[in-house]
mmCIF file of C-alpha atoms and ligand atoms in Angstrom:
data_model
loop_
_atom_site.group_PDB
_atom_site.id
_atom_site.type_symbol
_atom_site.label_atom_id
_atom_site.label_comp_id
_atom_site.label_asym_id
_atom_site.label_seq_id
_atom_site.Cartn_x
_atom_site.Cartn_y
_atom_site.Cartn_z
ATOM 1 C CA MET A 215 -0.009 0.025 -0.003
ATOM 2 C CA LYS A 216 1.268 3.451 -0.889
ATOM 3 C CA GLY A 217 1.689 6.152 1.721
ATOM 4 C CA LYS A 218 -0.797 8.946 2.118
ATOM 5 C CA VAL A 219 0.014 12.611 2.427
ATOM 6 C CA HIS A 220 -2.372 14.784 4.393
ATOM 7 C CA LEU A 221 -2.432 18.543 3.967
ATOM 8 C CA VAL A 222 -3.847 19.648 7.311
ATOM 9 C CA GLY A 223 -4.856 23.157 8.365
ATOM 10 C CA ASP A 224 -4.216 23.881 12.074
ATOM 11 C CA GLY A 225 -6.323 27.048 12.330
ATOM 12 C CA PRO A 226 -5.367 30.604 13.225
ATOM 13 C CA GLY A 227 -3.444 30.136 16.463
ATOM 14 C CA ASP A 228 -5.778 29.077 19.271
ATOM 15 C CA PRO A 229 -5.112 25.338 19.685
ATOM 16 C CA GLU A 230 -8.812 24.735 20.483
ATOM 17 C CA LEU A 231 -9.630 25.756 16.906
ATOM 18 C CA LEU A 232 -7.983 22.639 15.540
ATOM 19 C CA THR A 233 -10.603 20.336 14.028
ATOM 20 C CA LEU A 234 -11.359 16.868 15.393
ATOM 21 C CA LYS A 235 -10.380 15.426 12.017
ATOM 22 C CA ALA A 236 -7.011 17.214 12.107
ATOM 23 C CA LEU A 237 -6.385 15.906 15.660
ATOM 24 C CA LYS A 238 -7.237 12.316 14.622
ATOM 25 C CA ILE A 239 -4.883 12.437 11.630
ATOM 26 C CA LEU A 240 -2.095 14.024 13.665
ATOM 27 C CA GLN A 241 -2.324 11.276 16.240
ATOM 28 C CA SER A 242 -1.724 8.600 13.636
ATOM 29 C CA ALA A 243 1.123 10.406 11.835
ATOM 30 C CA ASP A 244 4.508 8.854 11.177
ATOM 31 C CA VAL A 245 6.058 12.103 9.912
ATOM 32 C CA VAL A 246 4.871 15.688 10.453
ATOM 33 C CA LEU A 247 6.277 18.613 8.412
ATOM 34 C CA HIS A 248 5.000 21.765 9.977
ATOM 35 C CA ASP A 249 4.911 25.544 9.345
ATOM 36 C CA GLU A 250 6.565 28.080 11.648
ATOM 37 C CA LEU A 251 3.206 29.450 12.856
ATOM 38 C CA VAL A 252 1.975 26.108 14.325
ATOM 39 C CA SER A 253 1.564 26.568 18.074
ATOM 40 C CA PRO A 254 3.594 24.539 20.645
ATOM 41 C CA GLU A 255 0.280 23.255 22.108
ATOM 42 C CA ILE A 256 -0.652 21.713 18.736
ATOM 43 C CA LEU A 257 2.864 20.284 18.250
ATOM 44 C CA ALA A 258 2.495 18.652 21.647
ATOM 45 C CA LEU A 259 -0.444 16.612 20.330
ATOM 46 C CA ILE A 260 1.868 14.732 17.874
ATOM 47 C CA PRO A 261 2.789 11.230 19.141
ATOM 48 C CA ALA A 262 6.337 10.831 20.420
ATOM 49 C CA SER A 263 6.866 8.044 17.818
ATOM 50 C CA ALA A 264 6.459 10.481 14.906
ATOM 51 C CA SER A 265 9.331 12.430 13.277
ATOM 52 C CA VAL A 266 8.642 16.148 13.460
ATOM 53 C CA ILE A 267 10.292 18.452 10.937
ATOM 54 C CA GLY A 268 9.924 22.277 10.969
ATOM 55 C CA VAL A 269 9.864 23.583 7.409
ATOM 56 C CA GLY A 270 8.541 27.098 8.108
ATOM 57 C CA LYS A 271 9.796 30.335 6.744
ATOM 58 C CA ARG A 272 11.650 32.123 9.561
ATOM 59 C CA GLY A 273 12.022 35.925 9.359
ATOM 60 C CA GLY A 274 15.488 36.582 7.903
ATOM 61 C CA ARG A 275 16.884 33.145 8.601
ATOM 62 C CA PRO A 276 17.468 30.504 5.857
ATOM 63 C CA SER A 277 14.427 28.290 5.339
ATOM 64 C CA ILE A 278 13.560 25.237 3.290
ATOM 65 C CA SER A 279 12.451 26.126 -0.250
ATOM 66 C CA GLN A 280 9.007 25.113 -1.546
ATOM 67 C CA PRO A 281 10.419 22.585 -4.072
ATOM 68 C CA GLU A 282 12.388 21.002 -1.221
ATOM 69 C CA ILE A 283 9.239 20.724 0.907
ATOM 70 C CA ASN A 284 7.425 19.138 -2.054
ATOM 71 C CA ARG A 285 10.286 16.712 -2.492
ATOM 72 C CA LEU A 286 10.221 15.715 1.209
ATOM 73 C CA LEU A 287 6.466 15.102 1.120
ATOM 74 C CA VAL A 288 6.817 12.822 -1.880
ATOM 75 C CA GLU A 289 9.880 11.025 -0.509
ATOM 76 C CA TYR A 290 8.190 10.183 2.796
ATOM 77 C CA GLY A 291 4.948 9.258 0.992
ATOM 78 C CA LEU A 292 6.819 6.819 -1.221
ATOM 79 C CA LEU A 293 8.235 5.182 1.919
ATOM 80 C CA HIS A 294 4.615 4.139 2.673
ATOM 81 C CA LEU A 295 4.460 6.427 5.674
ATOM 82 C CA ASN A 296 1.523 8.353 7.034
ATOM 83 C CA VAL A 297 2.700 11.874 6.236
ATOM 84 C CA VAL A 298 1.127 15.070 7.647
ATOM 85 C CA ARG A 299 1.915 18.481 6.238
ATOM 86 C CA LEU A 300 0.686 20.735 9.050
ATOM 87 C CA LYS A 301 -0.071 24.238 7.817
ATOM 88 C CA GLY A 302 -1.196 27.499 9.472
ATOM 89 C CA GLY A 303 -4.850 28.411 8.968
ATOM 90 C CA ASP A 304 -6.255 26.570 5.908
ATOM 91 C CA PRO A 305 -3.930 24.770 3.489
ATOM 92 C CA PHE A 306 -5.609 26.250 0.458
ATOM 93 C CA VAL A 307 -5.702 29.931 1.507
ATOM 94 C CA PHE A 308 -2.386 31.630 0.708
ATOM 95 C CA GLY A 309 -0.621 28.505 1.970
ATOM 96 C CA ARG A 310 0.903 27.030 -1.235
ATOM 97 C CA GLY A 311 -1.245 23.920 -0.582
ATOM 98 C CA GLY A 312 -2.124 23.847 -4.302
ATOM 99 C CA GLU A 313 1.555 23.389 -5.231
ATOM 100 C CA GLU A 314 2.030 20.633 -2.685
ATOM 101 C CA LEU A 315 -1.128 18.897 -3.878
ATOM 102 C CA GLU A 316 0.172 18.911 -7.459
ATOM 103 C CA ALA A 317 3.560 17.454 -6.403
ATOM 104 C CA ILE A 318 1.852 14.698 -4.383
ATOM 105 C CA ARG A 319 -0.532 13.826 -7.209
ATOM 106 C CA SER A 320 2.291 13.786 -9.776
ATOM 107 C CA ALA A 321 4.093 11.211 -7.717
ATOM 108 C CA GLY A 322 0.988 8.982 -7.834
ATOM 109 C CA LEU A 323 0.393 9.360 -4.081
ATOM 110 C CA GLU A 324 -2.964 9.778 -2.381
ATOM 111 C CA CYS A 325 -3.572 13.222 -0.912
ATOM 112 C CA VAL A 326 -6.097 14.036 1.799
ATOM 113 C CA ILE A 327 -7.053 17.660 2.529
ATOM 114 C CA VAL A 328 -8.219 18.667 6.028
ATOM 115 C CA PRO A 329 -9.452 22.261 6.049
ATOM 116 C CA GLY A 330 -8.484 24.629 8.847
ATOM 117 C CA ILE A 331 -9.977 27.890 10.070
ATOM 118 C CA THR A 332 -8.293 30.562 7.956
ATOM 119 C CA ALA A 333 -6.905 33.685 9.672
ATOM 120 C CA ALA A 334 -9.749 35.888 8.341
ATOM 121 C CA LEU A 335 -12.363 33.684 10.009
ATOM 122 C CA GLY A 336 -10.294 33.449 13.218
ATOM 123 C CA VAL A 337 -9.980 37.250 13.374
ATOM 124 C CA ALA A 338 -13.676 37.731 12.631
ATOM 125 C CA ALA A 339 -14.662 35.503 15.533
ATOM 126 C CA SER A 340 -12.041 36.816 17.911
ATOM 127 C CA ILE A 341 -12.938 40.479 17.649
ATOM 128 C CA GLN A 342 -16.604 39.859 16.772
ATOM 129 C CA LEU A 343 -16.404 41.434 13.357
ATOM 130 C CA PRO A 344 -19.006 40.004 10.895
ATOM 131 C CA LEU A 345 -17.235 39.789 7.504
ATOM 132 C CA THR A 346 -20.545 40.183 5.673
ATOM 133 C CA HIS A 347 -23.608 42.041 6.940
ATOM 134 C CA ARG A 348 -26.845 42.904 5.147
ATOM 135 C CA ASP A 349 -26.391 46.596 5.958
ATOM 136 C CA ALA A 350 -22.659 46.898 5.348
ATOM 137 C CA ALA A 351 -21.011 44.275 3.101
ATOM 138 C CA SER A 352 -22.343 41.767 0.576
ATOM 139 C CA SER A 353 -19.026 40.406 -0.607
ATOM 140 C CA LEU A 354 -15.658 39.465 0.769
ATOM 141 C CA LEU A 355 -12.240 39.791 -0.912
ATOM 142 C CA LEU A 356 -9.211 37.943 0.453
ATOM 143 C CA ILE A 357 -5.976 39.336 -0.969
ATOM 144 C CA THR A 358 -2.278 39.539 -0.067
ATOM 145 C CA GLY A 359 -0.470 42.774 0.820
ATOM 146 C CA HIS A 360 1.687 42.851 -2.284
ATOM 147 C CA ARG A 361 -1.431 42.620 -4.465
ATOM 148 C CA ALA A 362 -3.272 45.489 -2.768
ATOM 149 C CA HIS A 363 -2.925 47.640 -5.912
ATOM 150 C CA GLU A 364 -5.069 45.146 -7.824
ATOM 151 C CA ILE A 365 -8.214 45.895 -5.796
ATOM 152 C CA GLY A 366 -9.224 48.690 -8.111
ATOM 153 C CA THR A 367 -8.981 46.511 -11.191
ATOM 154 C CA GLN A 368 -10.952 43.698 -9.537
ATOM 155 C CA LEU A 369 -13.824 45.738 -8.151
ATOM 156 C CA SER A 370 -15.924 48.652 -9.439
ATOM 157 C CA GLN A 371 -16.324 51.715 -7.238
ATOM 158 C CA ALA A 372 -19.883 50.633 -6.268
ATOM 159 C CA ASP A 373 -18.734 47.104 -5.341
ATOM 160 C CA LEU A 374 -15.814 48.450 -3.303
ATOM 161 C CA ALA A 375 -18.222 50.259 -0.960
ATOM 162 C CA LYS A 376 -20.044 46.951 -0.262
ATOM 163 C CA THR A 377 -16.993 44.725 0.033
ATOM 164 C CA THR A 378 -14.995 43.679 3.085
ATOM 165 C CA VAL A 379 -11.350 43.481 2.031
ATOM 166 C CA VAL A 380 -9.075 41.236 4.100
ATOM 167 C CA ILE A 381 -5.358 41.693 3.420
ATOM 168 C CA TYR A 382 -3.117 38.778 4.420
ATOM 169 C CA MET A 383 0.573 39.441 4.949
ATOM 170 C CA PRO A 384 0.312 43.243 5.032
ATOM 171 C CA GLY A 385 3.817 43.440 6.495
ATOM 172 C CA GLN A 386 4.637 46.913 7.875
ATOM 173 C CA GLU A 387 4.046 48.670 4.562
ATOM 174 C CA TYR A 388 0.909 50.513 5.605
ATOM 175 C CA SER A 389 1.912 53.710 3.783
ATOM 176 C CA ARG A 390 2.143 51.851 0.442
ATOM 177 C CA ILE A 391 -1.129 49.951 1.096
ATOM 178 C CA HIS A 392 -2.808 53.229 2.071
ATOM 179 C CA ARG A 393 -1.662 54.925 -1.195
ATOM 180 C CA GLU A 394 -2.686 51.953 -3.323
ATOM 181 C CA LEU A 395 -6.140 51.628 -1.770
ATOM 182 C CA ILE A 396 -6.809 55.330 -2.115
ATOM 183 C CA SER A 397 -5.845 55.211 -5.769
ATOM 184 C CA ALA A 398 -8.034 52.124 -6.172
ATOM 185 C CA GLY A 399 -10.985 54.245 -4.995
ATOM 186 C CA VAL A 400 -11.387 53.178 -1.392
ATOM 187 C CA GLU A 401 -12.544 56.139 0.683
ATOM 188 C CA ASN A 402 -10.263 57.700 3.337
ATOM 189 C CA LYS A 403 -12.951 57.362 6.013
ATOM 190 C CA THR A 404 -13.345 53.592 5.529
ATOM 191 C CA PRO A 405 -12.805 51.824 8.879
ATOM 192 C CA CYS A 406 -9.812 49.449 9.169
ATOM 193 C CA ALA A 407 -8.633 46.950 11.735
ATOM 194 C CA ILE A 408 -5.177 45.507 12.082
ATOM 195 C CA ILE A 409 -5.119 42.393 14.188
ATOM 196 C CA SER A 410 -1.862 40.928 15.440
ATOM 197 C CA GLN A 411 -1.544 37.320 16.661
ATOM 198 C CA ALA A 412 -5.299 36.853 16.540
ATOM 199 C CA THR A 413 -6.942 34.177 18.694
ATOM 200 C CA THR A 414 -3.825 33.867 20.896
ATOM 201 C CA PRO A 415 -3.303 35.318 24.397
ATOM 202 C CA HIS A 416 -1.017 37.933 22.690
ATOM 203 C CA GLU A 417 -3.706 39.261 20.367
ATOM 204 C CA LYS A 418 -3.602 43.031 19.743
ATOM 205 C CA VAL A 419 -6.013 45.159 17.751
ATOM 206 C CA HIS A 420 -5.495 48.561 16.152
ATOM 207 C CA LEU A 421 -8.682 50.193 14.905
ATOM 208 C CA THR A 422 -8.348 53.155 12.572
ATOM 209 C CA GLN A 423 -9.537 54.663 9.278
ATOM 210 C CA LEU A 424 -7.904 54.246 5.896
ATOM 211 C CA GLY A 425 -6.781 57.878 5.917
ATOM 212 C CA GLN A 426 -4.767 57.123 9.068
ATOM 213 C CA LEU A 427 -3.502 53.711 8.075
ATOM 214 C CA HIS A 428 0.011 54.976 7.454
ATOM 215 C CA ASN A 429 0.227 55.952 11.166
ATOM 216 C CA THR A 430 -0.228 52.340 12.261
ATOM 217 C CA PRO A 431 2.347 51.303 14.894
ATOM 218 C CA GLU A 432 4.493 48.242 14.365
ATOM 219 C CA LEU A 433 2.603 45.210 15.726
ATOM 220 C CA PRO A 434 4.073 41.711 16.156
ATOM 221 C CA ALA A 435 3.614 39.297 13.229
ATOM 222 C CA PRO A 436 1.420 37.680 12.074
ATOM 223 C CA THR A 437 -0.941 40.533 11.338
ATOM 224 C CA LEU A 438 -4.059 40.785 9.212
ATOM 225 C CA LEU A 439 -5.643 43.951 7.866
ATOM 226 C CA VAL A 440 -9.450 44.211 7.516
ATOM 227 C CA ILE A 441 -10.963 47.159 5.612
ATOM 228 C CA GLY A 442 -14.626 47.931 5.226
ATOM 229 C CA ALA A 443 -17.792 49.191 6.788
ATOM 230 C CA VAL A 444 -18.148 46.007 8.865
ATOM 231 C CA VAL A 445 -15.186 47.029 11.031
ATOM 232 C CA ARG A 446 -17.495 49.371 12.901
ATOM 233 C CA PHE A 447 -19.255 46.336 14.401
ATOM 234 C CA ALA A 448 -15.986 45.044 15.893
ATOM 235 C CA LYS A 449 -15.606 44.897 19.596
ATOM 236 C CA PRO A 450 -14.932 47.587 20.811
ATOM 237 C CA ALA A 451 -17.255 49.320 18.325
ATOM 238 C CA VAL A 452 -15.322 52.588 18.074
ATOM 239 C CA ALA A 453 -13.876 52.374 14.610
ATOM 240 C CA ALA A 454 -11.919 55.621 14.677
ATOM 241 C CA ASP A 455 -10.228 54.888 18.017
ATOM 242 C CA PHE A 456 -6.693 53.696 18.420
ATOM 243 C CA VAL A 457 -6.383 50.543 20.383
ATOM 244 C CA SER A 458 -2.993 48.902 20.672
ATOM 245 C CA LEU A 459 -3.459 46.807 23.773
ATOM 246 C CA PRO A 460 -4.542 43.231 24.337
ATOM 247 C CA LEU A 461 -8.212 43.405 23.484
ATOM 248 C CA HIS A 462 -9.488 42.773 27.037
ATOM 249 C CA GLU A 463 -7.293 45.636 28.363
ATOM 250 C CA ALA A 464 -8.451 47.955 25.562
ATOM 251 C CA LEU A 465 -12.084 47.129 26.397
ATOM 252 C CA SER A 466 -11.610 47.886 30.097
ATOM 253 C CA ALA A 467 -9.851 51.165 29.230
ATOM 254 C CA LEU A 468 -12.668 52.176 26.887
ATOM 255 C CA GLU A 469 -15.342 51.204 29.402
ATOM 256 C CA GLY A 470 -13.530 53.257 32.050
ATOM 257 C CA SER A 471 -13.522 56.348 29.811
ATOM 258 C CA LEU A 472 -17.281 56.195 29.032
HETATM 259 C C1 SAM B 29 1.404 32.577 4.486
HETATM 260 S S1 SAM B 29 -0.141 33.237 5.047
HETATM 261 C C2 SAM B 29 -0.941 31.745 5.470
HETATM 262 C C3 SAM B 29 -2.416 31.887 5.655
HETATM 263 C C4 SAM B 29 -3.068 30.637 6.214
HETATM 264 N N1 SAM B 29 -2.992 29.559 5.250
HETATM 265 C C5 SAM B 29 -4.499 30.863 6.584
HETATM 266 O O1 SAM B 29 -5.409 30.267 5.959
HETATM 267 O O2 SAM B 29 -4.739 31.647 7.473
HETATM 268 C C6 SAM B 29 0.296 33.920 6.594
HETATM 269 C C7 SAM B 29 -0.525 35.137 6.933
HETATM 270 O O3 SAM B 29 -1.775 34.792 7.465
HETATM 271 C C8 SAM B 29 -2.158 35.798 8.389
HETATM 272 N N2 SAM B 29 -2.317 35.172 9.715
HETATM 273 C C9 SAM B 29 -2.141 33.865 10.053
HETATM 274 N N3 SAM B 29 -2.421 33.676 11.334
HETATM 275 C C10 SAM B 29 -2.746 34.859 11.885
HETATM 276 C C11 SAM B 29 -3.084 35.306 13.188
HETATM 277 N N4 SAM B 29 -3.220 34.498 14.203
HETATM 278 N N5 SAM B 29 -3.374 36.618 13.370
HETATM 279 C C12 SAM B 29 -3.289 37.504 12.335
HETATM 280 N N6 SAM B 29 -2.961 37.133 11.085
HETATM 281 C C13 SAM B 29 -2.679 35.841 10.870
HETATM 282 C C14 SAM B 29 -1.088 36.882 8.415
HETATM 283 O O4 SAM B 29 -1.421 37.842 7.479
HETATM 284 C C15 SAM B 29 0.119 36.081 7.960
HETATM 285 O O5 SAM B 29 1.133 36.897 7.417
#
């Protein structure tokens, strides 16, 4: 019998957001190749008998290339092992899961996909921000920071006003993203939220407006940027306020000032 390679999403950070299916597969793994963002609590669920290999991209330090990761997945699969590729969020949302799937299929191996909660959904739940809302947004655009300039070519002016835009990997280039979104036609007063390390105990939220986005402080990675009218529903519902504290502290501070 040939080996099986599982592409498993581990969710946005909170270990309790791992699915039961992901847990079951992890517990029967022979080899686990994991991303940098996978939490220590989730890594602790892997049986001691399994080989655990970190293949994540580490800021500034040398990391394993994507072709090398693909090669390892195939090599272990061909050894008839139960292989788990454990990825942050969902494997098919900005996770290069599609490339890994192609490599596994080309080698004639079986591939199983286990979805995970993507960062946008984790953030939405964590700060109580509905990504769509009948009064505020009827569509949702997930895009990466370096593609922010394409928003204007993808959406008409009318659609932009009714769309929640979620930018993965915004980096610290808020000035550039601000310029690009303004030239794409997004209004300066549109509410924005930057969420750092969402769903973890270190979560921080910065609420602002597009016109002030370039004044965003540096927050620890990973961060996600949400732009659109729905941000005003976020907890705390003060879209123009600056909050750069763990959310529970920010809420207490706001409550104290009311
Ligand atoms: C390479 S992408 C992988 C996305 C992942 N596949 C997913 O579905 O969430 C990594 C980016 O996801 C976002 N991200 C992942 N986890 C996050 C978290 N806990 N808080 C905020 N952003 C997060 C950040 O924008 C980060 O730079």
